[in-house]
Structures are given as C-alpha cells and as structure tokens.
PDB file of C-alpha atoms in Angstrom:
ATOM      1  CA  MET X  14       2.134   3.865  16.733  1.00 93.00           C
ATOM      2  CA  ALA X  15       0.223   7.156  16.845  1.00 92.00           C
ATOM      3  CA  ASP X  16       2.682   8.764  14.404  1.00 92.00           C
ATOM      4  CA  ARG X  17       2.124   5.940  11.915  1.00 93.00           C
ATOM      5  CA  GLY X  18      -1.633   5.708  12.422  1.00 91.00           C
ATOM      6  CA  SER X  19      -1.431   2.119  13.635  1.00 93.00           C
ATOM      7  CA  LEU X  20      -2.661   2.902  17.157  1.00 96.00           C
ATOM      8  CA  LYS X  21      -6.270   1.722  17.060  1.00 95.00           C
ATOM      9  CA  GLY X  22      -7.283   1.979  20.691  1.00 96.00           C
ATOM     10  CA  LEU X  23      -6.126   3.158  24.088  1.00 98.00           C
ATOM     11  CA  ARG X  24      -7.887   2.641  27.407  1.00 98.00           C
ATOM     12  CA  VAL X  25      -6.721   3.902  30.790  1.00 98.00           C
ATOM     13  CA  THR X  26      -8.380   2.559  33.941  1.00 98.00           C
ATOM     14  CA  MET X  27      -7.664   4.174  37.288  1.00 96.00           C
ATOM     15  CA  ARG X  28      -8.593   2.422  40.541  1.00 96.00           C
ATOM     16  CA  LYS X  29      -8.311   4.219  43.877  1.00 94.00           C
ATOM     17  CA  HIS X  30      -9.899   4.453  47.309  1.00 95.00           C
ATOM     18  CA  PRO X  31     -13.053   6.660  47.209  1.00 96.00           C
ATOM     19  CA  SER X  32     -11.366   9.373  49.304  1.00 94.00           C
ATOM     20  CA  SER X  33      -8.546   9.648  46.746  1.00 93.00           C
ATOM     21  CA  PHE X  34     -10.865  11.010  44.072  1.00 94.00           C
ATOM     22  CA  LYS X  35     -11.602  14.739  43.909  1.00 94.00           C
ATOM     23  CA  LEU X  36     -14.709  14.818  41.744  1.00 97.00           C
ATOM     24  CA  ASN X  37     -17.389  17.161  40.466  1.00 97.00           C
ATOM     25  CA  SER X  38     -21.108  16.397  40.038  1.00 97.00           C
ATOM     26  CA  PRO X  39     -22.558  13.939  39.219  1.00 97.00           C
ATOM     27  CA  LEU X  40     -19.579  11.662  39.955  1.00 97.00           C
ATOM     28  CA  LYS X  41     -19.000  13.203  43.386  1.00 97.00           C
ATOM     29  CA  GLU X  42     -22.427  12.150  44.631  1.00 98.00           C
ATOM     30  CA  LYS X  43     -22.040   8.664  43.189  1.00 97.00           C
ATOM     31  CA  ASN X  44     -18.645   8.314  44.886  1.00 97.00           C
ATOM     32  CA  ASP X  45     -19.966   9.634  48.220  1.00 97.00           C
ATOM     33  CA  GLU X  46     -22.474   6.749  48.346  1.00 96.00           C
ATOM     34  CA  ILE X  47     -19.847   3.982  48.105  1.00 96.00           C
ATOM     35  CA  GLU X  48     -19.607   1.846  51.219  1.00 92.00           C
ATOM     36  CA  ASP X  49     -18.036  -1.598  50.773  1.00 93.00           C
ATOM     37  CA  LYS X  50     -17.922  -2.565  47.079  1.00 96.00           C
ATOM     38  CA  GLN X  51     -16.007  -1.163  44.146  1.00 97.00           C
ATOM     39  CA  VAL X  52     -18.028   0.959  41.729  1.00 98.00           C
ATOM     40  CA  VAL X  53     -17.242   2.076  38.189  1.00 98.00           C
ATOM     41  CA  LEU X  54     -17.826   5.822  38.366  1.00 98.00           C
ATOM     42  CA  TYR X  55     -17.123   6.554  34.711  1.00 98.00           C
ATOM     43  CA  ASP X  56     -16.314   4.604  31.558  1.00 98.00           C
ATOM     44  CA  GLY X  57     -16.123   6.527  28.296  1.00 98.00           C
ATOM     45  CA  PRO X  58     -14.158   9.148  26.338  1.00 98.00           C
ATOM     46  CA  VAL X  59     -11.539  11.028  28.349  1.00 98.00           C
ATOM     47  CA  ARG X  60     -12.780  14.407  27.058  1.00 98.00           C
ATOM     48  CA  ALA X  61     -16.061  14.065  28.968  1.00 98.00           C
ATOM     49  CA  LEU X  62     -14.245  12.864  32.104  1.00 98.00           C
ATOM     50  CA  CYS X  63     -11.816  15.794  32.364  1.00 96.00           C
ATOM     51  CA  PRO X  64     -14.292  18.351  33.780  1.00 97.00           C
ATOM     52  CA  LEU X  65     -15.765  15.726  36.123  1.00 97.00           C
ATOM     53  CA  ALA X  66     -12.433  14.671  37.655  1.00 96.00           C
ATOM     54  CA  PRO X  67      -9.929  17.453  36.884  1.00 93.00           C
ATOM     55  CA  ASN X  68      -7.547  16.458  39.711  1.00 89.00           C
ATOM     56  CA  ASN X  69      -7.510  12.791  38.735  1.00 90.00           C
ATOM     57  CA  VAL X  70      -7.070  12.705  34.961  1.00 92.00           C
ATOM     58  CA  ASN X  71      -3.489  13.883  34.405  1.00 89.00           C
ATOM     59  CA  THR X  72      -2.329  10.404  33.388  1.00 90.00           C
ATOM     60  CA  MET X  73      -5.268  10.036  31.019  1.00 95.00           C
ATOM     61  CA  ALA X  74      -4.756  13.498  29.514  1.00 94.00           C
ATOM     62  CA  ALA X  75      -1.071  12.739  28.888  1.00 92.00           C
ATOM     63  CA  ALA X  76      -2.107   9.464  27.233  1.00 94.00           C
ATOM     64  CA  CYS X  77      -4.484  11.395  24.947  1.00 96.00           C
ATOM     65  CA  MET X  78      -1.679  13.699  23.869  1.00 93.00           C
ATOM     66  CA  ALA X  79       0.672  10.781  23.220  1.00 93.00           C
ATOM     67  CA  ALA X  80      -2.104   8.997  21.297  1.00 96.00           C
ATOM     68  CA  HIS X  81      -2.637  12.077  19.137  1.00 95.00           C
ATOM     69  CA  ASN X  82      -4.273  10.107  16.327  1.00 96.00           C
ATOM     70  CA  LEU X  83      -7.051   9.161  18.790  1.00 97.00           C
ATOM     71  CA  GLY X  84      -7.106  12.241  21.014  1.00 96.00           C
ATOM     72  CA  PHE X  85      -9.424  13.022  23.897  1.00 98.00           C
ATOM     73  CA  ASP X  86     -12.532  11.764  22.072  1.00 98.00           C
ATOM     74  CA  LYS X  87     -11.303   8.272  21.194  1.00 98.00           C
ATOM     75  CA  VAL X  88      -9.059   7.432  24.155  1.00 98.00           C
ATOM     76  CA  GLN X  89     -11.239   5.683  26.719  1.00 98.00           C
ATOM     77  CA  GLY X  90     -10.993   6.474  30.414  1.00 98.00           C
ATOM     78  CA  CYS X  91     -12.410   4.488  33.288  1.00 98.00           C
ATOM     79  CA  ILE X  92     -12.351   5.378  36.969  1.00 97.00           C
ATOM     80  CA  VAL X  93     -13.154   2.788  39.598  1.00 98.00           C
ATOM     81  CA  SER X  94     -13.722   3.721  43.216  1.00 97.00           C
ATOM     82  CA  ASP X  95     -12.673   0.821  45.449  1.00 97.00           C
ATOM     83  CA  PRO X  96     -12.917   1.092  49.256  1.00 96.00           C
ATOM     84  CA  GLU X  97     -10.580  -1.896  49.660  1.00 94.00           C
ATOM     85  CA  LEU X  98      -7.628  -0.005  48.115  1.00 93.00           C
ATOM     86  CA  THR X  99      -6.167   1.460  51.293  1.00 91.00           C
ATOM     87  CA  ASP X 100      -2.485   1.339  50.295  1.00 91.00           C
ATOM     88  CA  TRP X 101      -2.366   1.642  46.497  1.00 91.00           C
ATOM     89  CA  HIS X 102      -3.480   3.420  43.354  1.00 91.00           C
ATOM     90  CA  PHE X 103      -3.709   1.223  40.250  1.00 94.00           C
ATOM     91  CA  VAL X 104      -3.498   2.469  36.674  1.00 94.00           C
ATOM     92  CA  GLU X 105      -4.060  -0.049  33.895  1.00 97.00           C
ATOM     93  CA  VAL X 106      -3.195   0.900  30.320  1.00 97.00           C
ATOM     94  CA  GLU X 107      -4.491  -1.185  27.431  1.00 97.00           C
ATOM     95  CA  VAL X 108      -3.161  -0.488  23.934  1.00 97.00           C
ATOM     96  CA  THR X 109      -4.630  -1.897  20.729  1.00 96.00           C
ATOM     97  CA  GLY X 110      -2.781  -1.780  17.439  1.00 96.00           C
ATOM     98  CA  PRO X 111      -3.000  -3.336  14.006  1.00 94.00           C
ATOM     99  CA  GLY X 112      -5.024  -6.456  13.345  1.00 93.00           C
ATOM    100  CA  ASP X 113      -8.521  -7.814  13.662  1.00 91.00           C
ATOM    101  CA  VAL X 114      -9.830  -6.878  17.121  1.00 86.00           C
ATOM    102  CA  GLN X 115     -13.120  -8.733  16.699  1.00 87.00           C
ATOM    103  CA  ALA X 116     -11.344 -11.968  15.815  1.00 92.00           C
ATOM    104  CA  GLY X 117      -8.939 -11.557  18.722  1.00 88.00           C
ATOM    105  CA  LYS X 118      -6.005 -11.213  16.329  1.00 94.00           C
ATOM    106  CA  ALA X 119      -4.888  -7.666  16.990  1.00 94.00           C
ATOM    107  CA  PHE X 120      -1.699  -6.374  18.529  1.00 95.00           C
ATOM    108  CA  THR X 121      -2.323  -5.599  22.224  1.00 95.00           C
ATOM    109  CA  VAL X 122      -0.268  -4.499  25.193  1.00 95.00           C
ATOM    110  CA  SER X 123      -1.547  -4.234  28.752  1.00 96.00           C
ATOM    111  CA  THR X 124       0.335  -2.878  31.712  1.00 95.00           C
ATOM    112  CA  ILE X 125      -0.569  -2.136  35.314  1.00 95.00           C
ATOM    113  CA  ARG X 126       1.136   0.480  37.443  1.00 91.00           C
ATOM    114  CA  LYS X 127       0.795  -0.064  41.180  1.00 91.00           C
ATOM    115  CA  ASN X 128       1.700   3.123  43.065  1.00 86.00           C
ATOM    116  CA  PRO X 129       1.881   3.213  46.897  1.00 87.00           C
ATOM    117  CA  ALA X 130      -0.626   5.741  48.239  1.00 82.00           C
ATOM    118  CA  LYS X 131      -2.209   6.654  51.534  1.00 76.00           C
ATOM    119  CA  VAL X 132      -5.990   6.768  51.879  1.00 77.00           C
ATOM    120  CA  GLY X 133      -7.182  10.161  50.691  1.00 68.00           C
ATOM    121  CA  ALA X 134      -4.075  10.942  48.634  1.00 68.00           C
ATOM    122  CA  VAL X 135      -4.923  12.076  45.108  1.00 67.00           C
ATOM    123  CA  THR X 136      -1.390  11.245  43.938  1.00 66.00           C
ATOM    124  CA  GLY X 137       0.636   8.157  44.816  1.00 62.00           C
ATOM    125  CA  SER X 138       3.934   8.584  46.630  1.00 54.00           C
ATOM    126  CA  ALA X 139       6.097   7.449  43.677  1.00 54.00           C
ATOM    127  CA  THR X 140       4.585  10.067  41.354  1.00 59.00           C
ATOM    128  CA  TYR X 141       6.624  12.979  42.675  1.00 53.00           C
ATOM    129  CA  ALA X 142       9.997  11.429  41.802  1.00 57.00           C
ATOM    130  CA  SER X 143       8.653  10.406  38.405  1.00 62.00           C
ATOM    131  CA  PHE X 144       7.426  13.952  37.711  1.00 59.00           C
ATOM    132  CA  LEU X 145      10.793  15.424  38.709  1.00 62.00           C
ATOM    133  CA  SER X 146      12.601  12.969  36.417  1.00 69.00           C
ATOM    134  CA  SER X 147      10.334  13.990  33.528  1.00 65.00           C
ATOM    135  CA  MET X 148      11.001  17.674  34.153  1.00 66.00           C
ATOM    136  CA  ILE X 149      14.755  17.073  34.197  1.00 73.00           C
ATOM    137  CA  GLY X 150      14.486  14.977  31.015  1.00 75.00           C
ATOM    138  CA  ALA X 151      12.605  17.768  29.235  1.00 72.00           C
ATOM    139  CA  MET X 152      15.134  20.439  30.162  1.00 73.00           C
ATOM    140  CA  GLY X 153      16.955  21.931  27.226  1.00 79.00           C
ATOM    141  CA  ARG X 154      14.633  20.454  24.606  1.00 79.00           C
ATOM    142  CA  GLY X 155      13.128  23.813  23.644  1.00 80.00           C
ATOM    143  CA  SER X 156       9.524  24.918  23.687  1.00 79.00           C
ATOM    144  CA  GLY X 157       6.564  22.591  23.212  1.00 73.00           C
ATOM    145  CA  VAL X 158       5.246  19.472  24.847  1.00 67.00           C
ATOM    146  CA  HIS X 159       7.806  16.770  25.581  1.00 62.00           C
ATOM    147  CA  LEU X 160       6.723  13.284  26.617  1.00 60.00           C
ATOM    148  CA  CYS X 161       9.576  11.807  28.606  1.00 55.00           C
TER     149      CYS X 161
END
C-alpha cells in the first residue's frame, strides 16, 4: 500500500507493564507515578516518541520504514503503561487504506500481537526467535534495508 500511495494511516499501540518501559523524561516520571491503573504515556507521531523511549520503539520505527509514504511524522505511536500486564506485551497495529474514513467506509485492518513477557522485560520472549528468523531471511539479499 505504501508503494502505491494508498496507505492513508498507520497506528501502533504498545501496552506493557510499567517496569518494561525504559523511558527518558518527561515520560519516565509519568511512568514512575503509575500505581494501579493503566495510563497512556504518549499518543502522537512516532518521530517525537523515539528519543523519549529509544529502547521501546523498534516495532514502531520498523513500521515507519515500511509505511514510507507516511514516515515517522505521520505514523502514530501510542504507549500505554498497564500495571495489570504481568505476563504479556501487547502490540496493536491499525492500518487505514483507501476510502472515506470519516464516513466509516475506508479499508482497515487491525491486528494484535500478544507476546509472553516477564515483568520488567523490555522485549517479549518470542521476539528473539522472530528476530533471528528475520536475519536469516535477509541473508544474501545484498545491502540495504530488508523487511522480512
């Protein structure tokens, strides 16, 4: 869709336990105050989020590169700190394509990835095998960025 210019929107929402975020100010202080309810720490363009959560935005940054017609300024990122998530990291991806968004008649796809994770882990346990598979898939493809 990005290659044809029909990708109109992309939103990535990441939900984790507060201790699984490694954040910089001012998000760090906001996250440190969370006790028993989920809190949206950030909701906006991924570009502004990257320096605030550099250890937690790899998925979002990869989405920005794949959605090259939108890039880091138009792909939306949201991080939610949820103290009840003691066994999982959730990543929700919402894609919007051609059609009339306001009338509710646009192409949309939503998916949720549920990755097992221990409290305090920045990366879920299934991520390592996925990363290795991507590296193997990119082998021999030459220089450049390869989305596998």
